[in-house]
mmCIF file of N, CA and C in Angstrom:
data_model
loop_
_atom_site.group_PDB
_atom_site.id
_atom_site.type_symbol
_atom_site.label_atom_id
_atom_site.label_comp_id
_atom_site.label_asym_id
_atom_site.label_seq_id
_atom_site.Cartn_x
_atom_site.Cartn_y
_atom_site.Cartn_z
ATOM 1 N N UNK A 1 240.244 -14.559 -120.650
ATOM 2 C CA UNK A 1 241.257 -13.544 -120.663
ATOM 3 C C UNK A 1 241.280 -12.795 -119.336
ATOM 4 N N UNK A 2 242.462 -12.450 -118.922
ATOM 5 C CA UNK A 2 242.620 -11.720 -117.681
ATOM 6 C C UNK A 2 242.815 -10.235 -117.991
ATOM 7 N N UNK A 3 242.026 -9.395 -117.330
ATOM 8 C CA UNK A 3 242.142 -7.952 -117.545
ATOM 9 C C UNK A 3 243.290 -7.414 -116.702
ATOM 10 N N UNK A 4 244.027 -6.514 -117.294
ATOM 11 C CA UNK A 4 245.092 -5.853 -116.540
ATOM 12 C C UNK A 4 244.455 -4.861 -115.580
ATOM 13 N N UNK A 5 244.924 -4.886 -114.389
ATOM 14 C CA UNK A 5 244.406 -3.938 -113.403
ATOM 15 C C UNK A 5 245.339 -2.734 -113.343
ATOM 16 N N UNK A 6 244.898 -1.669 -113.973
ATOM 17 C CA UNK A 6 245.656 -0.426 -113.987
ATOM 18 C C UNK A 6 245.021 0.499 -112.955
ATOM 19 N N UNK A 7 245.814 1.036 -112.061
ATOM 20 C CA UNK A 7 245.223 1.933 -111.065
ATOM 21 C C UNK A 7 244.637 3.177 -111.733
ATOM 22 N N UNK A 8 243.481 3.564 -111.247
ATOM 23 C CA UNK A 8 242.796 4.716 -111.803
ATOM 24 C C UNK A 8 243.525 5.984 -111.383
ATOM 25 N N UNK A 9 243.925 6.776 -112.374
ATOM 26 C CA UNK A 9 244.622 8.013 -112.088
ATOM 27 C C UNK A 9 243.626 9.168 -112.059
ATOM 28 N N UNK A 10 243.843 10.059 -111.120
ATOM 29 C CA UNK A 10 242.975 11.226 -111.030
ATOM 30 C C UNK A 10 243.489 12.309 -111.962
ATOM 31 N N UNK A 11 242.553 13.192 -112.381
ATOM 32 C CA UNK A 11 242.948 14.322 -113.207
ATOM 33 C C UNK A 11 243.769 15.299 -112.382
ATOM 34 N N UNK A 12 244.563 16.076 -113.065
ATOM 35 C CA UNK A 12 245.398 17.066 -112.391
ATOM 36 C C UNK A 12 244.538 18.119 -111.682
ATOM 37 N N UNK A 13 243.467 18.534 -112.337
ATOM 38 C CA UNK A 13 242.558 19.531 -111.779
ATOM 39 C C UNK A 13 241.184 18.919 -111.601
ATOM 40 N N UNK A 14 240.362 19.576 -110.817
ATOM 41 C CA UNK A 14 238.983 19.155 -110.667
ATOM 42 C C UNK A 14 238.123 19.709 -111.797
ATOM 43 N N UNK A 15 236.902 19.252 -111.857
ATOM 44 C CA UNK A 15 235.979 19.696 -112.900
ATOM 45 C C UNK A 15 235.763 21.205 -112.828
ATOM 46 N N UNK A 16 235.713 21.728 -111.598
ATOM 47 C CA UNK A 16 235.513 23.165 -111.402
ATOM 48 C C UNK A 16 236.665 23.961 -112.023
ATOM 49 N N UNK A 17 237.896 23.476 -111.870
ATOM 50 C CA UNK A 17 239.058 24.156 -112.441
ATOM 51 C C UNK A 17 238.962 24.217 -113.974
ATOM 52 N N UNK A 18 238.541 23.124 -114.584
ATOM 53 C CA UNK A 18 238.435 23.104 -116.036
ATOM 54 C C UNK A 18 237.336 24.040 -116.526
ATOM 55 N N UNK A 19 236.248 24.142 -115.795
ATOM 56 C CA UNK A 19 235.175 25.063 -116.172
ATOM 57 C C UNK A 19 235.660 26.510 -116.077
ATOM 58 N N UNK A 20 236.388 26.829 -115.012
ATOM 59 C CA UNK A 20 236.926 28.183 -114.864
ATOM 60 C C UNK A 20 237.929 28.483 -115.977
ATOM 61 N N UNK A 21 238.753 27.504 -116.342
ATOM 62 C CA UNK A 21 239.701 27.697 -117.436
ATOM 63 C C UNK A 21 238.976 27.968 -118.758
ATOM 64 N N UNK A 22 237.895 27.260 -118.992
ATOM 65 C CA UNK A 22 237.124 27.455 -120.213
ATOM 66 C C UNK A 22 236.507 28.853 -120.251
ATOM 67 N N UNK A 23 236.012 29.328 -119.119
ATOM 68 C CA UNK A 23 235.461 30.683 -119.044
ATOM 69 C C UNK A 23 236.551 31.713 -119.325
ATOM 70 N N UNK A 24 237.735 31.523 -118.725
ATOM 71 C CA UNK A 24 238.850 32.434 -118.969
ATOM 72 C C UNK A 24 239.257 32.462 -120.425
ATOM 73 N N UNK A 25 239.282 31.309 -121.065
ATOM 74 C CA UNK A 25 239.627 31.234 -122.476
ATOM 75 C C UNK A 25 238.588 31.956 -123.329
ATOM 76 N N UNK A 26 237.309 31.837 -122.974
ATOM 77 C CA UNK A 26 236.255 32.526 -123.715
ATOM 78 C C UNK A 26 236.384 34.045 -123.567
ATOM 79 N N UNK A 27 236.743 34.520 -122.378
ATOM 80 C CA UNK A 27 236.924 35.963 -122.160
ATOM 81 C C UNK A 27 238.116 36.476 -122.973
ATOM 82 N N UNK A 28 239.205 35.717 -123.010
ATOM 83 C CA UNK A 28 240.373 36.107 -123.807
ATOM 84 C C UNK A 28 240.010 36.144 -125.287
ATOM 85 N N UNK A 29 239.300 35.141 -125.768
ATOM 86 C CA UNK A 29 238.895 35.103 -127.176
ATOM 87 C C UNK A 29 238.006 36.295 -127.516
ATOM 88 N N UNK A 30 237.088 36.638 -126.620
ATOM 89 C CA UNK A 30 236.223 37.797 -126.850
ATOM 90 C C UNK A 30 237.050 39.074 -126.942
ATOM 91 N N UNK A 31 238.051 39.211 -126.089
ATOM 92 C CA UNK A 31 238.924 40.375 -126.142
ATOM 93 C C UNK A 31 239.649 40.484 -127.474
ATOM 94 N N UNK A 32 240.170 39.373 -127.978
ATOM 95 C CA UNK A 32 240.861 39.412 -129.268
ATOM 96 C C UNK A 32 239.904 39.662 -130.424
ATOM 97 N N UNK A 33 238.693 39.158 -130.328
ATOM 98 C CA UNK A 33 237.699 39.428 -131.374
ATOM 99 C C UNK A 33 237.361 40.911 -131.413
ATOM 100 N N UNK A 34 237.242 41.528 -130.243
ATOM 101 C CA UNK A 34 236.941 42.957 -130.200
ATOM 102 C C UNK A 34 238.099 43.808 -130.718
ATOM 103 N N UNK A 35 239.322 43.299 -130.664
ATOM 104 C CA UNK A 35 240.473 44.039 -131.188
ATOM 105 C C UNK A 35 240.547 43.992 -132.711
ATOM 106 N N UNK A 36 239.944 43.006 -133.322
ATOM 107 C CA UNK A 36 240.110 42.756 -134.756
ATOM 108 C C UNK A 36 239.292 43.719 -135.610
ATOM 109 N N UNK A 37 239.709 43.822 -136.852
ATOM 110 C CA UNK A 37 238.961 44.575 -137.855
ATOM 111 C C UNK A 37 239.128 46.079 -137.749
ATOM 112 N N UNK A 38 238.404 46.801 -138.602
ATOM 113 C CA UNK A 38 238.361 48.251 -138.552
ATOM 114 C C UNK A 38 239.437 48.950 -139.342
ATOM 115 N N UNK A 39 240.210 48.230 -140.113
ATOM 116 C CA UNK A 39 241.249 48.859 -140.919
ATOM 117 C C UNK A 39 240.684 49.417 -142.206
ATOM 118 N N UNK A 40 241.484 50.199 -142.873
ATOM 119 C CA UNK A 40 241.085 50.778 -144.142
ATOM 120 C C UNK A 40 241.663 49.942 -145.276
ATOM 121 N N UNK A 41 240.927 49.827 -146.362
ATOM 122 C CA UNK A 41 241.414 49.087 -147.526
ATOM 123 C C UNK A 41 242.513 49.870 -148.240
ATOM 124 N N UNK A 42 242.435 51.164 -148.179
ATOM 125 C CA UNK A 42 243.414 52.025 -148.825
ATOM 126 C C UNK A 42 244.472 52.438 -147.803
ATOM 127 N N UNK A 43 245.745 52.107 -148.005
ATOM 128 C CA UNK A 43 246.771 52.450 -147.011
ATOM 129 C C UNK A 43 247.017 53.952 -146.873
ATOM 130 N N UNK A 44 246.546 54.759 -147.831
ATOM 131 C CA UNK A 44 246.746 56.201 -147.778
ATOM 132 C C UNK A 44 245.632 56.934 -147.042
ATOM 133 N N UNK A 45 244.604 56.200 -146.620
ATOM 134 C CA UNK A 45 243.463 56.814 -145.938
ATOM 135 C C UNK A 45 243.532 56.449 -144.461
ATOM 136 N N UNK A 46 243.461 57.479 -143.605
ATOM 137 C CA UNK A 46 243.476 57.250 -142.167
ATOM 138 C C UNK A 46 242.077 56.898 -141.703
ATOM 139 N N UNK A 47 241.965 55.828 -140.932
ATOM 140 C CA UNK A 47 240.680 55.409 -140.384
ATOM 141 C C UNK A 47 240.725 55.590 -138.871
ATOM 142 N N UNK A 48 239.972 56.548 -138.316
ATOM 143 C CA UNK A 48 240.030 56.780 -136.865
ATOM 144 C C UNK A 48 239.424 55.647 -136.040
ATOM 145 N N UNK A 49 238.781 54.679 -136.663
ATOM 146 C CA UNK A 49 238.176 53.553 -135.955
ATOM 147 C C UNK A 49 239.225 52.719 -135.219
ATOM 148 N N UNK A 50 240.474 52.792 -135.674
ATOM 149 C CA UNK A 50 241.545 52.026 -135.025
ATOM 150 C C UNK A 50 241.774 52.498 -133.592
ATOM 151 N N UNK A 51 241.423 53.742 -133.288
ATOM 152 C CA UNK A 51 241.613 54.292 -131.952
ATOM 153 C C UNK A 51 240.312 54.353 -131.158
ATOM 154 N N UNK A 52 239.385 53.490 -131.436
ATOM 155 C CA UNK A 52 238.101 53.507 -130.736
ATOM 156 C C UNK A 52 238.258 53.002 -129.296
ATOM 157 N N UNK A 53 237.303 53.348 -128.458
ATOM 158 C CA UNK A 53 237.297 52.949 -127.051
ATOM 159 C C UNK A 53 237.309 51.432 -126.915
ATOM 160 N N UNK A 54 236.627 50.779 -127.819
ATOM 161 C CA UNK A 54 236.547 49.317 -127.782
ATOM 162 C C UNK A 54 237.918 48.686 -127.949
ATOM 163 N N UNK A 55 238.733 49.216 -128.849
ATOM 164 C CA UNK A 55 240.052 48.623 -129.102
ATOM 165 C C UNK A 55 241.121 49.074 -128.116
ATOM 166 N N UNK A 56 241.003 50.292 -127.618
ATOM 167 C CA UNK A 56 242.040 50.833 -126.747
ATOM 168 C C UNK A 56 241.817 50.447 -125.283
ATOM 169 N N UNK A 57 240.581 50.390 -124.838
ATOM 170 C CA UNK A 57 240.298 50.149 -123.419
ATOM 171 C C UNK A 57 239.639 48.793 -123.155
ATOM 172 N N UNK A 58 238.541 48.523 -123.838
ATOM 173 C CA UNK A 58 237.734 47.339 -123.526
ATOM 174 C C UNK A 58 238.448 46.026 -123.860
ATOM 175 N N UNK A 59 238.949 45.891 -125.077
ATOM 176 C CA UNK A 59 239.551 44.624 -125.509
ATOM 177 C C UNK A 59 240.782 44.248 -124.675
ATOM 178 N N UNK A 60 241.744 45.159 -124.455
ATOM 179 C CA UNK A 60 242.888 44.767 -123.614
ATOM 180 C C UNK A 60 242.482 44.450 -122.176
ATOM 181 N N UNK A 61 241.482 45.156 -121.665
ATOM 182 C CA UNK A 61 241.012 44.876 -120.304
ATOM 183 C C UNK A 61 240.425 43.468 -120.222
ATOM 184 N N UNK A 62 239.659 43.081 -121.235
ATOM 185 C CA UNK A 62 239.093 41.727 -121.244
ATOM 186 C C UNK A 62 240.185 40.665 -121.315
ATOM 187 N N UNK A 63 241.215 40.913 -122.099
ATOM 188 C CA UNK A 63 242.312 39.941 -122.203
ATOM 189 C C UNK A 63 243.028 39.802 -120.857
ATOM 190 N N UNK A 64 243.270 40.920 -120.180
ATOM 191 C CA UNK A 64 243.940 40.868 -118.876
ATOM 192 C C UNK A 64 243.060 40.168 -117.842
ATOM 193 N N UNK A 65 241.764 40.450 -117.866
ATOM 194 C CA UNK A 65 240.847 39.769 -116.948
ATOM 195 C C UNK A 65 240.822 38.268 -117.230
ATOM 196 N N UNK A 66 240.801 37.894 -118.506
ATOM 197 C CA UNK A 66 240.822 36.483 -118.877
ATOM 198 C C UNK A 66 242.083 35.782 -118.407
ATOM 199 N N UNK A 67 243.223 36.459 -118.515
ATOM 200 C CA UNK A 67 244.468 35.872 -118.022
ATOM 201 C C UNK A 67 244.426 35.707 -116.503
ATOM 202 N N UNK A 68 243.830 36.669 -115.814
ATOM 203 C CA UNK A 68 243.674 36.540 -114.365
ATOM 204 C C UNK A 68 242.795 35.362 -113.996
ATOM 205 N N UNK A 69 241.741 35.152 -114.756
ATOM 206 C CA UNK A 69 240.856 34.003 -114.515
ATOM 207 C C UNK A 69 241.614 32.697 -114.738
ATOM 208 N N UNK A 70 242.432 32.658 -115.779
ATOM 209 C CA UNK A 70 243.223 31.452 -116.054
ATOM 210 C C UNK A 70 244.199 31.164 -114.911
ATOM 211 N N UNK A 71 244.871 32.187 -114.422
ATOM 212 C CA UNK A 71 245.808 31.995 -113.312
ATOM 213 C C UNK A 71 245.078 31.520 -112.066
ATOM 214 N N UNK A 72 243.904 32.097 -111.810
ATOM 215 C CA UNK A 72 243.114 31.649 -110.658
ATOM 216 C C UNK A 72 242.723 30.179 -110.815
ATOM 217 N N UNK A 73 242.328 29.787 -112.026
ATOM 218 C CA UNK A 73 241.915 28.398 -112.256
ATOM 219 C C UNK A 73 243.065 27.422 -112.030
ATOM 220 N N UNK A 74 244.272 27.848 -112.340
ATOM 221 C CA UNK A 74 245.421 26.972 -112.159
ATOM 222 C C UNK A 74 245.754 26.800 -110.680
ATOM 223 N N UNK A 75 245.678 27.897 -109.918
ATOM 224 C CA UNK A 75 246.090 27.832 -108.522
ATOM 225 C C UNK A 75 244.965 27.492 -107.552
ATOM 226 N N UNK A 76 243.720 27.477 -108.005
ATOM 227 C CA UNK A 76 242.606 27.124 -107.127
ATOM 228 C C UNK A 76 242.685 25.641 -106.786
ATOM 229 N N UNK A 77 242.497 25.332 -105.533
ATOM 230 C CA UNK A 77 242.546 23.934 -105.098
ATOM 231 C C UNK A 77 241.246 23.225 -105.456
ATOM 232 N N UNK A 78 241.345 22.062 -106.075
ATOM 233 C CA UNK A 78 240.111 21.328 -106.360
ATOM 234 C C UNK A 78 239.481 20.796 -105.082
ATOM 235 N N UNK A 79 238.155 20.787 -105.069
ATOM 236 C CA UNK A 79 237.455 20.247 -103.899
ATOM 237 C C UNK A 79 237.528 18.729 -103.935
ATOM 238 N N UNK A 80 237.760 18.123 -102.789
ATOM 239 C CA UNK A 80 237.880 16.674 -102.754
ATOM 240 C C UNK A 80 236.622 16.062 -102.176
#
């Protein structure tokens, strides 16, 4: 049998780009995890935990940083 010779195609990004993308995705996921929870079971009871520093400042900052990391990973040139 004769094997078909298909030219080897390179990946769109380098290994370094994919690692940076994975780190950015982990930072975004951590930000969303920190935003979750803290509600009250009773809709008539106010729970001040919804306005905690973690949800108002830390979690959105992590999501924005993660998005910045993702953008950097996309535009970073792979090393040849």
